[in-house]
Amino acid sequence: MIIPFKNLINDAYCRDISIKIRSHMEIKRRSGEYIGAFAAYGYLKDEENKNHLVVDEYAADVVRDIFTMKLCGMSQQVIADKLNADGILSPLQYKKSIGVSLESSFQKNVAPKWSYNTVLRILKNEVYTGTVVQGKCTTPNYKIKKRIQRDESEWARVEDMHEAIISKSDFSLVQELLLRDTRVSPGRSEVFPLSGIVFCADCGEPMIRKTVPAGGRRYVYYVCSGNKRDKASCSTHSISEKKLMDGVLGVVQTCIGRVIALSDAMEIVNSSAGSEPDVVKYDKRIERLREEERLCNDRRKNLYEDFKDGILSKEEYFMLREQYQGRIADFEKNILSLEAEREGIIKNGSGKQEWIERLKGYGNVLSLDRELVAFLIERIDVFNNSAIQVTYRFQKAIDEMENAVELSSKEAV
């Protein structure tokens, strides 16, 4: 009788302690405190606060090089091979070299080296943007030790908890590149500049790069993969690589020149003496629309009183109410549009955004490379007549800058 009762009490005690510990750890995760046993490669635990990460400059430089090489078109395996050839210690070796004693389930060799998966884990780790992501896996309870993956919506994710090694824009760009179906051709260490972003404008399928020897020369062209797979799915059309590269280079040069000109125009407008800030102009327009919306709404409310007093017939009441409701909806739509443009002015009005300053560095670009293409271009659509359409990553921001400059020009007239 006593032994089962004691076991029940002990089990209840263990369960209670487990619940309290889990609750405490979850509170720490949600507040952004780092509770991992070891810091990620590129960081060290702060000596004054073990729940805070600080940058390890040596390893952080290696992480930056990895992201730079990926943005330049190198594959994970090529990056790993280069790091091994340069004598860079793998994350596990490096941690041991600085006195951190740990064992890893990823270790397969006595002297672990950089591998495809090691590089991939670094490229996918959001901690390098200053974000702490924890609670990805757990155990069902204190009795079952088997770990299970939690849904992403249940992860504890807190931004800006420590110094970032990689900018959020570069990290997002790398994640997009990892999702693209690209590969490095035999004998090359990098992907071709336009790999993974050329699509057929007719069927939306990716365009495939083909090489055909002809008369002692090699003819390189892009062809629709949908047509290659099923002749009936799309028309037969192709474009030479040279024509495509030259066409894309031309529109990219135009885009860069346009952005630089818009940026300069915004600076002139914002620095001109006596000019009213664009944000203030938008505020006045929004306030005027809101006032008109309030008046319209008051009139709509008064319609019922007029209907009760017999001033309006039933048909007139419903007709006028519908008209006022339509006007109110238009006011709300215009207010939302102006507020969105106002936010665009705040973001783009100074011309000092990171992406613009980075784009200015390509002001005299004479050829395309993978880094520029990945940074600026979202996709390229090729039409049956070999015409191309380039979609830029910052198209919305460019349009907002253009609208702001146009608005300022109208106000100045």
PDB file of N, CA, C and O in Angstrom, residues 194 198-200 207-211 219-224 236-248 380-389:
ATOM      1  N   LEU A 194      22.435  34.312 -64.910  1.00  0.00           N
ATOM      2  CA  LEU A 194      20.974  34.343 -65.023  1.00  0.00           C
ATOM      3  C   LEU A 194      20.310  33.030 -64.615  1.00  0.00           C
ATOM      4  O   LEU A 194      19.107  32.861 -64.835  1.00  0.00           O
ATOM      5  N   VAL A 198      15.221  33.022 -65.341  1.00  0.00           N
ATOM      6  CA  VAL A 198      14.702  33.228 -66.694  1.00  0.00           C
ATOM      7  C   VAL A 198      13.494  32.308 -66.901  1.00  0.00           C
ATOM      8  O   VAL A 198      13.597  31.095 -66.726  1.00  0.00           O
ATOM      9  N   PHE A 199      12.362  32.891 -67.278  1.00  0.00           N
ATOM     10  CA  PHE A 199      11.125  32.138 -67.440  1.00  0.00           C
ATOM     11  C   PHE A 199      10.479  32.436 -68.788  1.00  0.00           C
ATOM     12  O   PHE A 199      10.704  33.496 -69.383  1.00  0.00           O
ATOM     13  N   CYS A 200       9.691  31.478 -69.251  1.00  0.00           N
ATOM     14  CA  CYS A 200       8.918  31.657 -70.480  1.00  0.00           C
ATOM     15  C   CYS A 200       7.723  32.550 -70.173  1.00  0.00           C
ATOM     16  O   CYS A 200       6.960  32.275 -69.246  1.00  0.00           O
ATOM     17  N   MET A 207      13.219  28.722 -68.277  1.00  0.00           N
ATOM     18  CA  MET A 207      13.972  28.558 -69.522  1.00  0.00           C
ATOM     19  C   MET A 207      15.261  27.801 -69.199  1.00  0.00           C
ATOM     20  O   MET A 207      15.942  28.084 -68.207  1.00  0.00           O
ATOM     21  N   ILE A 208      15.599  26.838 -70.058  1.00  0.00           N
ATOM     22  CA  ILE A 208      16.774  25.989 -69.842  1.00  0.00           C
ATOM     23  C   ILE A 208      17.924  26.467 -70.717  1.00  0.00           C
ATOM     24  O   ILE A 208      17.737  26.785 -71.895  1.00  0.00           O
ATOM     25  N   ARG A 209      19.113  26.520 -70.132  1.00  0.00           N
ATOM     26  CA  ARG A 209      20.301  26.913 -70.886  1.00  0.00           C
ATOM     27  C   ARG A 209      20.847  25.699 -71.635  1.00  0.00           C
ATOM     28  O   ARG A 209      21.108  24.658 -71.040  1.00  0.00           O
ATOM     29  N   LYS A 210      21.026  25.852 -72.928  1.00  0.00           N
ATOM     30  CA  LYS A 210      21.522  24.774 -73.775  1.00  0.00           C
ATOM     31  C   LYS A 210      22.777  25.229 -74.521  1.00  0.00           C
ATOM     32  O   LYS A 210      22.906  26.394 -74.884  1.00  0.00           O
ATOM     33  N   THR A 211      23.673  24.270 -74.756  1.00  0.00           N
ATOM     34  CA  THR A 211      24.890  24.538 -75.528  1.00  0.00           C
ATOM     35  C   THR A 211      24.949  23.570 -76.698  1.00  0.00           C
ATOM     36  O   THR A 211      24.864  22.351 -76.506  1.00  0.00           O
ATOM     37  N   TYR A 219      27.236  27.366 -79.670  1.00  0.00           N
ATOM     38  CA  TYR A 219      26.086  28.263 -79.668  1.00  0.00           C
ATOM     39  C   TYR A 219      25.306  28.016 -78.382  1.00  0.00           C
ATOM     40  O   TYR A 219      24.853  26.895 -78.116  1.00  0.00           O
ATOM     41  N   VAL A 220      25.164  29.055 -77.576  1.00  0.00           N
ATOM     42  CA  VAL A 220      24.493  28.947 -76.283  1.00  0.00           C
ATOM     43  C   VAL A 220      23.167  29.705 -76.343  1.00  0.00           C
ATOM     44  O   VAL A 220      23.123  30.862 -76.787  1.00  0.00           O
ATOM     45  N   TYR A 221      22.109  29.046 -75.939  1.00  0.00           N
ATOM     46  CA  TYR A 221      20.793  29.665 -75.996  1.00  0.00           C
ATOM     47  C   TYR A 221      19.924  29.163 -74.856  1.00  0.00           C
ATOM     48  O   TYR A 221      20.243  28.179 -74.185  1.00  0.00           O
ATOM     49  N   TYR A 222      18.810  29.865 -74.636  1.00  0.00           N
ATOM     50  CA  TYR A 222      17.824  29.462 -73.624  1.00  0.00           C
ATOM     51  C   TYR A 222      16.554  29.024 -74.343  1.00  0.00           C
ATOM     52  O   TYR A 222      16.103  29.684 -75.291  1.00  0.00           O
ATOM     53  N   VAL A 223      15.966  27.922 -73.900  1.00  0.00           N
ATOM     54  CA  VAL A 223      14.772  27.374 -74.523  1.00  0.00           C
ATOM     55  C   VAL A 223      13.750  27.053 -73.446  1.00  0.00           C
ATOM     56  O   VAL A 223      14.105  26.722 -72.302  1.00  0.00           O
ATOM     57  N   CYS A 224      12.467  27.152 -73.776  1.00  0.00           N
ATOM     58  CA  CYS A 224      11.390  26.896 -72.824  1.00  0.00           C
ATOM     59  C   CYS A 224      11.372  25.429 -72.406  1.00  0.00           C
ATOM     60  O   CYS A 224      11.300  24.536 -73.248  1.00  0.00           O
ATOM     61  N   THR A 236       7.337  26.799 -79.680  1.00  0.00           N
ATOM     62  CA  THR A 236       8.790  26.622 -79.759  1.00  0.00           C
ATOM     63  C   THR A 236       9.443  27.987 -79.914  1.00  0.00           C
ATOM     64  O   THR A 236       9.253  28.663 -80.914  1.00  0.00           O
ATOM     65  N   HIS A 237      10.151  28.405 -78.919  1.00  0.00           N
ATOM     66  CA  HIS A 237      10.890  29.659 -79.044  1.00  0.00           C
ATOM     67  C   HIS A 237      12.121  29.612 -78.159  1.00  0.00           C
ATOM     68  O   HIS A 237      12.152  28.917 -77.141  1.00  0.00           O
ATOM     69  N   SER A 238      13.126  30.350 -78.555  1.00  0.00           N
ATOM     70  CA  SER A 238      14.383  30.382 -77.827  1.00  0.00           C
ATOM     71  C   SER A 238      15.017  31.756 -78.001  1.00  0.00           C
ATOM     72  O   SER A 238      14.569  32.571 -78.807  1.00  0.00           O
ATOM     73  N   ILE A 239      16.061  32.002 -77.236  1.00  0.00           N
ATOM     74  CA  ILE A 239      16.800  33.252 -77.336  1.00  0.00           C
ATOM     75  C   ILE A 239      18.257  32.956 -77.044  1.00  0.00           C
ATOM     76  O   ILE A 239      18.580  32.165 -76.147  1.00  0.00           O
ATOM     77  N   SER A 240      19.149  33.550 -77.809  1.00  0.00           N
ATOM     78  CA  SER A 240      20.572  33.308 -77.595  1.00  0.00           C
ATOM     79  C   SER A 240      21.019  33.939 -76.285  1.00  0.00           C
ATOM     80  O   SER A 240      20.470  34.960 -75.853  1.00  0.00           O
ATOM     81  N   GLU A 241      22.003  33.324 -75.669  1.00  0.00           N
ATOM     82  CA  GLU A 241      22.487  33.843 -74.397  1.00  0.00           C
ATOM     83  C   GLU A 241      23.060  35.243 -74.545  1.00  0.00           C
ATOM     84  O   GLU A 241      22.832  36.107 -73.695  1.00  0.00           O
ATOM     85  N   LYS A 242      23.778  35.489 -75.635  1.00  0.00           N
ATOM     86  CA  LYS A 242      24.375  36.810 -75.848  1.00  0.00           C
ATOM     87  C   LYS A 242      23.299  37.883 -75.977  1.00  0.00           C
ATOM     88  O   LYS A 242      23.390  38.957 -75.366  1.00  0.00           O
ATOM     89  N   LYS A 243      22.265  37.590 -76.759  1.00  0.00           N
ATOM     90  CA  LYS A 243      21.184  38.560 -76.931  1.00  0.00           C
ATOM     91  C   LYS A 243      20.464  38.803 -75.612  1.00  0.00           C
ATOM     92  O   LYS A 243      20.106  39.945 -75.284  1.00  0.00           O
ATOM     93  N   LEU A 244      20.248  37.739 -74.856  1.00  0.00           N
ATOM     94  CA  LEU A 244      19.583  37.867 -73.560  1.00  0.00           C
ATOM     95  C   LEU A 244      20.435  38.675 -72.591  1.00  0.00           C
ATOM     96  O   LEU A 244      19.942  39.593 -71.918  1.00  0.00           O
ATOM     97  N   MET A 245      21.729  38.360 -72.505  1.00  0.00           N
ATOM     98  CA  MET A 245      22.623  39.069 -71.592  1.00  0.00           C
ATOM     99  C   MET A 245      22.727  40.549 -71.962  1.00  0.00           C
ATOM    100  O   MET A 245      22.679  41.426 -71.089  1.00  0.00           O
ATOM    101  N   ASP A 246      22.871  40.821 -73.259  1.00  0.00           N
ATOM    102  CA  ASP A 246      22.970  42.217 -73.701  1.00  0.00           C
ATOM    103  C   ASP A 246      21.679  42.979 -73.405  1.00  0.00           C
ATOM    104  O   ASP A 246      21.711  44.135 -72.967  1.00  0.00           O
ATOM    105  N   GLY A 247      20.529  42.329 -73.652  1.00  0.00           N
ATOM    106  CA  GLY A 247      19.253  42.980 -73.391  1.00  0.00           C
ATOM    107  C   GLY A 247      19.047  43.269 -71.915  1.00  0.00           C
ATOM    108  O   GLY A 247      18.611  44.365 -71.528  1.00  0.00           O
ATOM    109  N   VAL A 248      19.371  42.289 -71.066  1.00  0.00           N
ATOM    110  CA  VAL A 248      19.214  42.472 -69.624  1.00  0.00           C
ATOM    111  C   VAL A 248      20.173  43.540 -69.115  1.00  0.00           C
ATOM    112  O   VAL A 248      19.809  44.380 -68.282  1.00  0.00           O
ATOM    113  N   ILE A 380      13.072  37.212 -65.039  1.00  0.00           N
ATOM    114  CA  ILE A 380      13.132  37.689 -66.417  1.00  0.00           C
ATOM    115  C   ILE A 380      12.189  36.827 -67.240  1.00  0.00           C
ATOM    116  O   ILE A 380      12.306  35.598 -67.239  1.00  0.00           O
ATOM    117  N   ASP A 381      11.251  37.450 -67.940  1.00  0.00           N
ATOM    118  CA  ASP A 381      10.315  36.736 -68.803  1.00  0.00           C
ATOM    119  C   ASP A 381      10.710  36.949 -70.256  1.00  0.00           C
ATOM    120  O   ASP A 381      10.954  38.088 -70.684  1.00  0.00           O
ATOM    121  N   VAL A 382      10.780  35.848 -71.007  1.00  0.00           N
ATOM    122  CA  VAL A 382      11.162  35.895 -72.419  1.00  0.00           C
ATOM    123  C   VAL A 382       9.933  35.567 -73.263  1.00  0.00           C
ATOM    124  O   VAL A 382       9.293  34.525 -73.074  1.00  0.00           O
ATOM    125  N   PHE A 383       9.606  36.451 -74.215  1.00  0.00           N
ATOM    126  CA  PHE A 383       8.449  36.257 -75.081  1.00  0.00           C
ATOM    127  C   PHE A 383       8.840  35.524 -76.358  1.00  0.00           C
ATOM    128  O   PHE A 383      10.036  35.348 -76.654  1.00  0.00           O
ATOM    129  N   ASN A 384       7.833  35.126 -77.110  1.00  0.00           N
ATOM    130  CA  ASN A 384       8.059  34.334 -78.318  1.00  0.00           C
ATOM    131  C   ASN A 384       8.859  35.089 -79.369  1.00  0.00           C
ATOM    132  O   ASN A 384       9.560  34.503 -80.178  1.00  0.00           O
ATOM    133  N   ASN A 385       8.750  36.429 -79.383  1.00  0.00           N
ATOM    134  CA  ASN A 385       9.487  37.246 -80.350  1.00  0.00           C
ATOM    135  C   ASN A 385      10.846  37.686 -79.825  1.00  0.00           C
ATOM    136  O   ASN A 385      11.444  38.641 -80.327  1.00  0.00           O
ATOM    137  N   SER A 386      11.315  37.007 -78.775  1.00  0.00           N
ATOM    138  CA  SER A 386      12.620  37.280 -78.132  1.00  0.00           C
ATOM    139  C   SER A 386      12.635  38.579 -77.334  1.00  0.00           C
ATOM    140  O   SER A 386      13.703  39.016 -76.896  1.00  0.00           O
ATOM    141  N   ALA A 387      11.476  39.214 -77.183  1.00  0.00           N
ATOM    142  CA  ALA A 387      11.414  40.383 -76.304  1.00  0.00           C
ATOM    143  C   ALA A 387      11.514  39.917 -74.852  1.00  0.00           C
ATOM    144  O   ALA A 387      11.113  38.804 -74.516  1.00  0.00           O
ATOM    145  N   ILE A 388      12.075  40.750 -73.996  1.00  0.00           N
ATOM    146  CA  ILE A 388      12.254  40.384 -72.581  1.00  0.00           C
ATOM    147  C   ILE A 388      11.574  41.399 -71.681  1.00  0.00           C
ATOM    148  O   ILE A 388      11.413  42.563 -72.038  1.00  0.00           O
ATOM    149  N   GLN A 389      11.157  40.922 -70.525  1.00  0.00           N
ATOM    150  CA  GLN A 389      10.561  41.780 -69.497  1.00  0.00           C
ATOM    151  C   GLN A 389      11.243  41.468 -68.175  1.00  0.00           C
ATOM    152  O   GLN A 389      11.226  40.324 -67.711  1.00  0.00           O
TER     153      GLN A 389
END
